[in-house]
PDB file of C-alpha atoms in Angstrom:
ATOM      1  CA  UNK A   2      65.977  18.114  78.483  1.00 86.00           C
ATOM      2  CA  UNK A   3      63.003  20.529  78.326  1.00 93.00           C
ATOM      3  CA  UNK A   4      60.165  21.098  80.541  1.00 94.00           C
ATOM      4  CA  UNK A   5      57.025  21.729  78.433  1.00 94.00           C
ATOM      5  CA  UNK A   6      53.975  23.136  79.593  1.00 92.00           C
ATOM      6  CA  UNK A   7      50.461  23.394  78.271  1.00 92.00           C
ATOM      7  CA  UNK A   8      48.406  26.016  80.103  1.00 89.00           C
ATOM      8  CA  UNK A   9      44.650  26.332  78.753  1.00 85.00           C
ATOM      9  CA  UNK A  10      42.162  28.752  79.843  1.00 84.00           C
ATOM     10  CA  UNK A  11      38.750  27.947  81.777  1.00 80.00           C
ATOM     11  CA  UNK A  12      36.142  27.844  80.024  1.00 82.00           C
ATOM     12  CA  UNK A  13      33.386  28.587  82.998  1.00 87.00           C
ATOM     13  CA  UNK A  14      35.077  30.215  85.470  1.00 88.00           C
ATOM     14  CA  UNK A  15      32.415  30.201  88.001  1.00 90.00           C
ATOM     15  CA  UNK A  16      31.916  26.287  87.886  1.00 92.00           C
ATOM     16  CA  UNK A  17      35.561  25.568  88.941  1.00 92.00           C
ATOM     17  CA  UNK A  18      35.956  25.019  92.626  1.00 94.00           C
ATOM     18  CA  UNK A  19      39.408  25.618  91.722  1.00 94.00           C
ATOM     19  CA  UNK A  20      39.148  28.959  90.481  1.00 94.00           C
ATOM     20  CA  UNK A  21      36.252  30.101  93.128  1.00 95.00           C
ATOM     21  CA  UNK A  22      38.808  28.744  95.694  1.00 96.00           C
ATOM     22  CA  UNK A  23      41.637  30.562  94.676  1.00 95.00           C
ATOM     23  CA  UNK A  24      40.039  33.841  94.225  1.00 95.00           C
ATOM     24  CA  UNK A  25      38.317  33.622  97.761  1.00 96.00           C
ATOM     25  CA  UNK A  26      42.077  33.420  99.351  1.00 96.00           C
ATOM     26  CA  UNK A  27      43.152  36.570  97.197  1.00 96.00           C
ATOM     27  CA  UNK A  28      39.765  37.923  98.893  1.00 96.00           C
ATOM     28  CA  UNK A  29      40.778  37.238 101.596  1.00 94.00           C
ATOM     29  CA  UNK A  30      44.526  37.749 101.975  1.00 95.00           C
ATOM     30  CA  UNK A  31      43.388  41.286 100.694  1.00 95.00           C
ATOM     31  CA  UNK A  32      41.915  41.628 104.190  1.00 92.00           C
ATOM     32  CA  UNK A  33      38.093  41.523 102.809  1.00 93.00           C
ATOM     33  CA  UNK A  34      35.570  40.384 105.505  1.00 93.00           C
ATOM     34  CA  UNK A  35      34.927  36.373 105.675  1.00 94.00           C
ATOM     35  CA  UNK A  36      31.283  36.866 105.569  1.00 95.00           C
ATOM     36  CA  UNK A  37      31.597  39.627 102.315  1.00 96.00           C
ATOM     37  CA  UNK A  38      33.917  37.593 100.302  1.00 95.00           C
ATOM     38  CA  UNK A  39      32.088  33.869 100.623  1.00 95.00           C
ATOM     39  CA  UNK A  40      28.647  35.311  99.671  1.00 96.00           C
ATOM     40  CA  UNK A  41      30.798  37.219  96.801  1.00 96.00           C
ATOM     41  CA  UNK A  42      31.713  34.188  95.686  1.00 95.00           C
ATOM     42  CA  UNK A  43      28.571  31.862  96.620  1.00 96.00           C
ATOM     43  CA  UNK A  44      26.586  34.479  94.445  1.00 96.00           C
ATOM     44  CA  UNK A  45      28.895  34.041  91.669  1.00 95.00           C
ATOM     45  CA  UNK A  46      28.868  30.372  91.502  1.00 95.00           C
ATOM     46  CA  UNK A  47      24.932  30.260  91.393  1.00 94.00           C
ATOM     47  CA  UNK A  48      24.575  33.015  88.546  1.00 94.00           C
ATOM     48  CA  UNK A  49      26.738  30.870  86.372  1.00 92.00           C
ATOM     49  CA  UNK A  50      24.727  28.332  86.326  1.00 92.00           C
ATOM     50  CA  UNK A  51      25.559  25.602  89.279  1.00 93.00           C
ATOM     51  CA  UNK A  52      23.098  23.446  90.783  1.00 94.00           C
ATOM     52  CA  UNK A  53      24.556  24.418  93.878  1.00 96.00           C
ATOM     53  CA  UNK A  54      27.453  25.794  96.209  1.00 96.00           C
ATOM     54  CA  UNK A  55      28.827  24.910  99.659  1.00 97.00           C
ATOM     55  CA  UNK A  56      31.470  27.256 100.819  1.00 97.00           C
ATOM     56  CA  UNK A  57      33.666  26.381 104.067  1.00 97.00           C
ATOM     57  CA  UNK A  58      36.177  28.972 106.312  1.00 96.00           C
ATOM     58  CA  UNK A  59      37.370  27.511 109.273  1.00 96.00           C
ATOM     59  CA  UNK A  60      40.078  28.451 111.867  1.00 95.00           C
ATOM     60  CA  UNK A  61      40.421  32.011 113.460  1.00 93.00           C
ATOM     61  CA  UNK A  62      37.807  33.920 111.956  1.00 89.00           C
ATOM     62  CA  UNK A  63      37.929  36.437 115.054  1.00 86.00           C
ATOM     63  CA  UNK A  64      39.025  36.043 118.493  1.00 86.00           C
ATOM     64  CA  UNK A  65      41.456  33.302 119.542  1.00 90.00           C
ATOM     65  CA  UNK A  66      38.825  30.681 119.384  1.00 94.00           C
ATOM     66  CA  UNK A  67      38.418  28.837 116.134  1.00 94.00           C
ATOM     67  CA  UNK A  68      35.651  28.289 114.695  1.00 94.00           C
ATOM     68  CA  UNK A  69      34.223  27.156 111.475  1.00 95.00           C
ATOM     69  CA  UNK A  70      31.856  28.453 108.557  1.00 95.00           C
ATOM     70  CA  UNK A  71      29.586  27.691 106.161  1.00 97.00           C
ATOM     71  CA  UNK A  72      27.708  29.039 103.226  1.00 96.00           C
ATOM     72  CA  UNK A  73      25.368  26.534 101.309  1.00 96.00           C
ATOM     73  CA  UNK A  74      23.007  27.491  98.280  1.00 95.00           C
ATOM     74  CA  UNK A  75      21.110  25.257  95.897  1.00 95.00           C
ATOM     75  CA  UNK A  76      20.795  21.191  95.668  1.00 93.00           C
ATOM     76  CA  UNK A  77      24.090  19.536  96.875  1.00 94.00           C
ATOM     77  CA  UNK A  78      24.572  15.801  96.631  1.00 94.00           C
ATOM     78  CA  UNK A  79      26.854  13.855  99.389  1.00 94.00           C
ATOM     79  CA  UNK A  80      27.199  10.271  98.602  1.00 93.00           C
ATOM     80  CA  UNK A  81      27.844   7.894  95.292  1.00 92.00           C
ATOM     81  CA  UNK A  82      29.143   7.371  92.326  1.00 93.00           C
ATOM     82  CA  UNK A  83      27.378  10.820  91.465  1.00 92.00           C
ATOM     83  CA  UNK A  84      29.004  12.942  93.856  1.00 94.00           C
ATOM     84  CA  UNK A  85      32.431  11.918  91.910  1.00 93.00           C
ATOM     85  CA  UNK A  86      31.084  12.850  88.702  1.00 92.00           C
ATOM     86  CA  UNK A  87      28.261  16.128  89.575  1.00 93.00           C
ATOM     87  CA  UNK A  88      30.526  17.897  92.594  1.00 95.00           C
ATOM     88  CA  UNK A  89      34.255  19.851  91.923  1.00 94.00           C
ATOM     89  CA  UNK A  90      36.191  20.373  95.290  1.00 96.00           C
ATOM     90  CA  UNK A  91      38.772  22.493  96.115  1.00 96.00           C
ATOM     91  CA  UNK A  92      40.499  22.925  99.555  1.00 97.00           C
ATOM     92  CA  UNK A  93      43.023  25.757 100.136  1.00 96.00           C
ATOM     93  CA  UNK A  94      44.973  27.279 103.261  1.00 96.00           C
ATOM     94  CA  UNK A  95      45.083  31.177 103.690  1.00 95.00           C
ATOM     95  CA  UNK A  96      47.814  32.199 105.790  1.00 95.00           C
ATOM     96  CA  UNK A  97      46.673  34.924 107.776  1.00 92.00           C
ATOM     97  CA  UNK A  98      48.960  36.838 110.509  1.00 91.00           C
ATOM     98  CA  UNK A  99      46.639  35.424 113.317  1.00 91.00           C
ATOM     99  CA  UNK A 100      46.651  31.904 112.202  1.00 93.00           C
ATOM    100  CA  UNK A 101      45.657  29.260 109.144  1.00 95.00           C
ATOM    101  CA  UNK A 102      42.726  29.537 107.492  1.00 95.00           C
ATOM    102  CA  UNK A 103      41.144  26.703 105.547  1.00 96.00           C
ATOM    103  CA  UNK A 104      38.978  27.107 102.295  1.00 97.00           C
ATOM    104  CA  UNK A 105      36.800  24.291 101.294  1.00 97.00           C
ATOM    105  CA  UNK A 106      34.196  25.431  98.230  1.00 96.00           C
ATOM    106  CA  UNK A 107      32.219  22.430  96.568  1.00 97.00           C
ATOM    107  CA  UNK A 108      30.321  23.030  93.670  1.00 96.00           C
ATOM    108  CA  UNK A 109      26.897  20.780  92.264  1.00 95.00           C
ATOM    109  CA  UNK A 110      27.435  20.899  88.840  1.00 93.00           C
ATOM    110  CA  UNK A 111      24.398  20.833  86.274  1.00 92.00           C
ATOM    111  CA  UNK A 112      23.660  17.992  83.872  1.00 90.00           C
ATOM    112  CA  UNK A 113      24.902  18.985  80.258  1.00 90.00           C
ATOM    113  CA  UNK A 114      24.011  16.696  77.010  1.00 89.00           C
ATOM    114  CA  UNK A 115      27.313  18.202  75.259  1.00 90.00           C
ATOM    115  CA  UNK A 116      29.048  17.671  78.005  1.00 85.00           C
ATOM    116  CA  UNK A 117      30.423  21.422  78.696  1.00 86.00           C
ATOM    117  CA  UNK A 118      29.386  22.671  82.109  1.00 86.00           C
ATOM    118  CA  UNK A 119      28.847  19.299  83.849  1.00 88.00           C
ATOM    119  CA  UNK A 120      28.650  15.487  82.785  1.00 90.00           C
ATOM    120  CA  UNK A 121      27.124  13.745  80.166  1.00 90.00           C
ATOM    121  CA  UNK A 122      25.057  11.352  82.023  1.00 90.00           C
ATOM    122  CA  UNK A 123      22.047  12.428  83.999  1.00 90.00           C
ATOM    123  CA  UNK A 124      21.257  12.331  87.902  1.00 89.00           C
ATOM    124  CA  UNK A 125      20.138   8.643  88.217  1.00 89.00           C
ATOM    125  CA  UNK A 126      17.106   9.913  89.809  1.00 88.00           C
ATOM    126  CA  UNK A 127      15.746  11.900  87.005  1.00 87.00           C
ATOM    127  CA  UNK A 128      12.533  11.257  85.718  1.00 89.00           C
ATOM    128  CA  UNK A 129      12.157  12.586  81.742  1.00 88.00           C
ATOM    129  CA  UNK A 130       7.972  12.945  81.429  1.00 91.00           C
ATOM    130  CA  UNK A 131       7.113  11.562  77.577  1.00 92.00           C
ATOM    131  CA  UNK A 132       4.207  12.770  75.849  1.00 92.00           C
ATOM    132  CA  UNK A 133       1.392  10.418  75.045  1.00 89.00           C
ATOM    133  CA  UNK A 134       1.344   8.969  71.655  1.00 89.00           C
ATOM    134  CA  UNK A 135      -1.835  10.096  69.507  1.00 88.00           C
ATOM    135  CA  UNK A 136      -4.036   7.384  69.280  1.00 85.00           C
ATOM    136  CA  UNK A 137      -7.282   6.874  66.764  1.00 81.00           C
ATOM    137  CA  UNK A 138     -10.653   8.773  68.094  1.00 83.00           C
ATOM    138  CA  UNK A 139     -13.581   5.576  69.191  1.00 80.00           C
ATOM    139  CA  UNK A 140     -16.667   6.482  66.932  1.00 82.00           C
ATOM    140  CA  UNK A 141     -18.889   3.232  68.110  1.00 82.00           C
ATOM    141  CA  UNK A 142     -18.469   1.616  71.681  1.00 82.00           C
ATOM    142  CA  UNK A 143     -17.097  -1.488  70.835  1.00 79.00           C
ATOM    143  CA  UNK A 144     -17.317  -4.809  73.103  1.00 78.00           C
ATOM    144  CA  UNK A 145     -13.940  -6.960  73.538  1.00 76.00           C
ATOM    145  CA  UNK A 146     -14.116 -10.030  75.285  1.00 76.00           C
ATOM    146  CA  UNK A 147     -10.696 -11.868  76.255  1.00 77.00           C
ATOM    147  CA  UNK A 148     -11.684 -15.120  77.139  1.00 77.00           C
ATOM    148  CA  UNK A 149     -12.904 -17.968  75.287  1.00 74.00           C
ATOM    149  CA  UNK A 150     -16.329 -19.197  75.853  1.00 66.00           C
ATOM    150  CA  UNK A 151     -16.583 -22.864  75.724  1.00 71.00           C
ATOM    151  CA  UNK A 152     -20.562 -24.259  75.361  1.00 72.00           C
ATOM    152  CA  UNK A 153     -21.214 -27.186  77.039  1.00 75.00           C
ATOM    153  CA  UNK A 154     -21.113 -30.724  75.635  1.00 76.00           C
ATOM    154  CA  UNK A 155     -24.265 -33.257  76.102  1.00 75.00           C
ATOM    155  CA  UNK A 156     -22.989 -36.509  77.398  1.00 76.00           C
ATOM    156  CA  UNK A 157     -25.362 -39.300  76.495  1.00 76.00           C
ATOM    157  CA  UNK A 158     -26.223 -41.361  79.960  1.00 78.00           C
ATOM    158  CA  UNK A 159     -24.057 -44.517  79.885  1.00 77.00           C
ATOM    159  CA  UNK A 160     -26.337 -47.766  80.883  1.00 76.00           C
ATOM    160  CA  UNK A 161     -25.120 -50.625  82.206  1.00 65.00           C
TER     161      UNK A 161
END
């Protein structure tokens, strides 16, 4: 009758919304500025390597009225079967002595063949540009015709 737990660390840091989420609350909960801390964080997502980050704050940012904001950088997809694989959400509340806040980051992440940093499979919109294959150098025009020519037939006039 033990509880066992496996803890393992993250590997990149800066593309889990989990981690970016959580560390904007301690940002914030330290009583560092909304606008400071998101673009903090916003800038940290994008220099490790993310496609692109959406950052969200919204409830009583100043004043008694609520309000809500948002920091977007880079290529973000919204609907599809890729969203579910390319974008990592998080969504945390900060309680503040004025009020709630609530943290929403979303992170694109990039395409990775090893399967790392981001999924396998590719965007299903990406084109891959081939190079031509090498093909033999024409010394003589040559002429190519594709259809048959059929020569006529002399009918001998029928008499009746």
């Amino acid at each position: 009758n033990t509880v066992e737990l496996y803890a393992e660390k993250v590997s990149f840091r800066g593309l889990c919304a989990i981690a970016q989420c959580e560390s904007l609350k301690y940002k914030l909960l330290n009583g560092v500025a909304v606008r400071r801390a998101c673009y903090g964080v916003v800038r940290y997502i994008m220099e490790s390597g993310a496609k692109g980050c959406e950052v969200v704050v919204s409830g009583k940012l100043r004043g008694a009225r609520a309000k809500a904001m948002k920091f977007v950088d880079g290529f973000m997809i919204h609907s599809g079967q890729p969203t579910k694989d390319f974008v990592d959400t998080a969504v945390r509340h900060v309680l503040l002595r004025q009020g709630v806040l609530g943290v929403k980051v979303k992170i694109m992440l990039p395409w990775d063949p090893t399967g790392k940093m981001g999924p396998k499979t590719p965007l299903p919109d990406m084109v891959t540009i081939m190079e031509p294959k090498e093909e033999a150098p024409i010394l003589a025009p040559v002429s190519e015709s594709r259809e048959e020519v059929v020569a006529p037939v002399a009918v001998a006039p029928v008499e009746a």
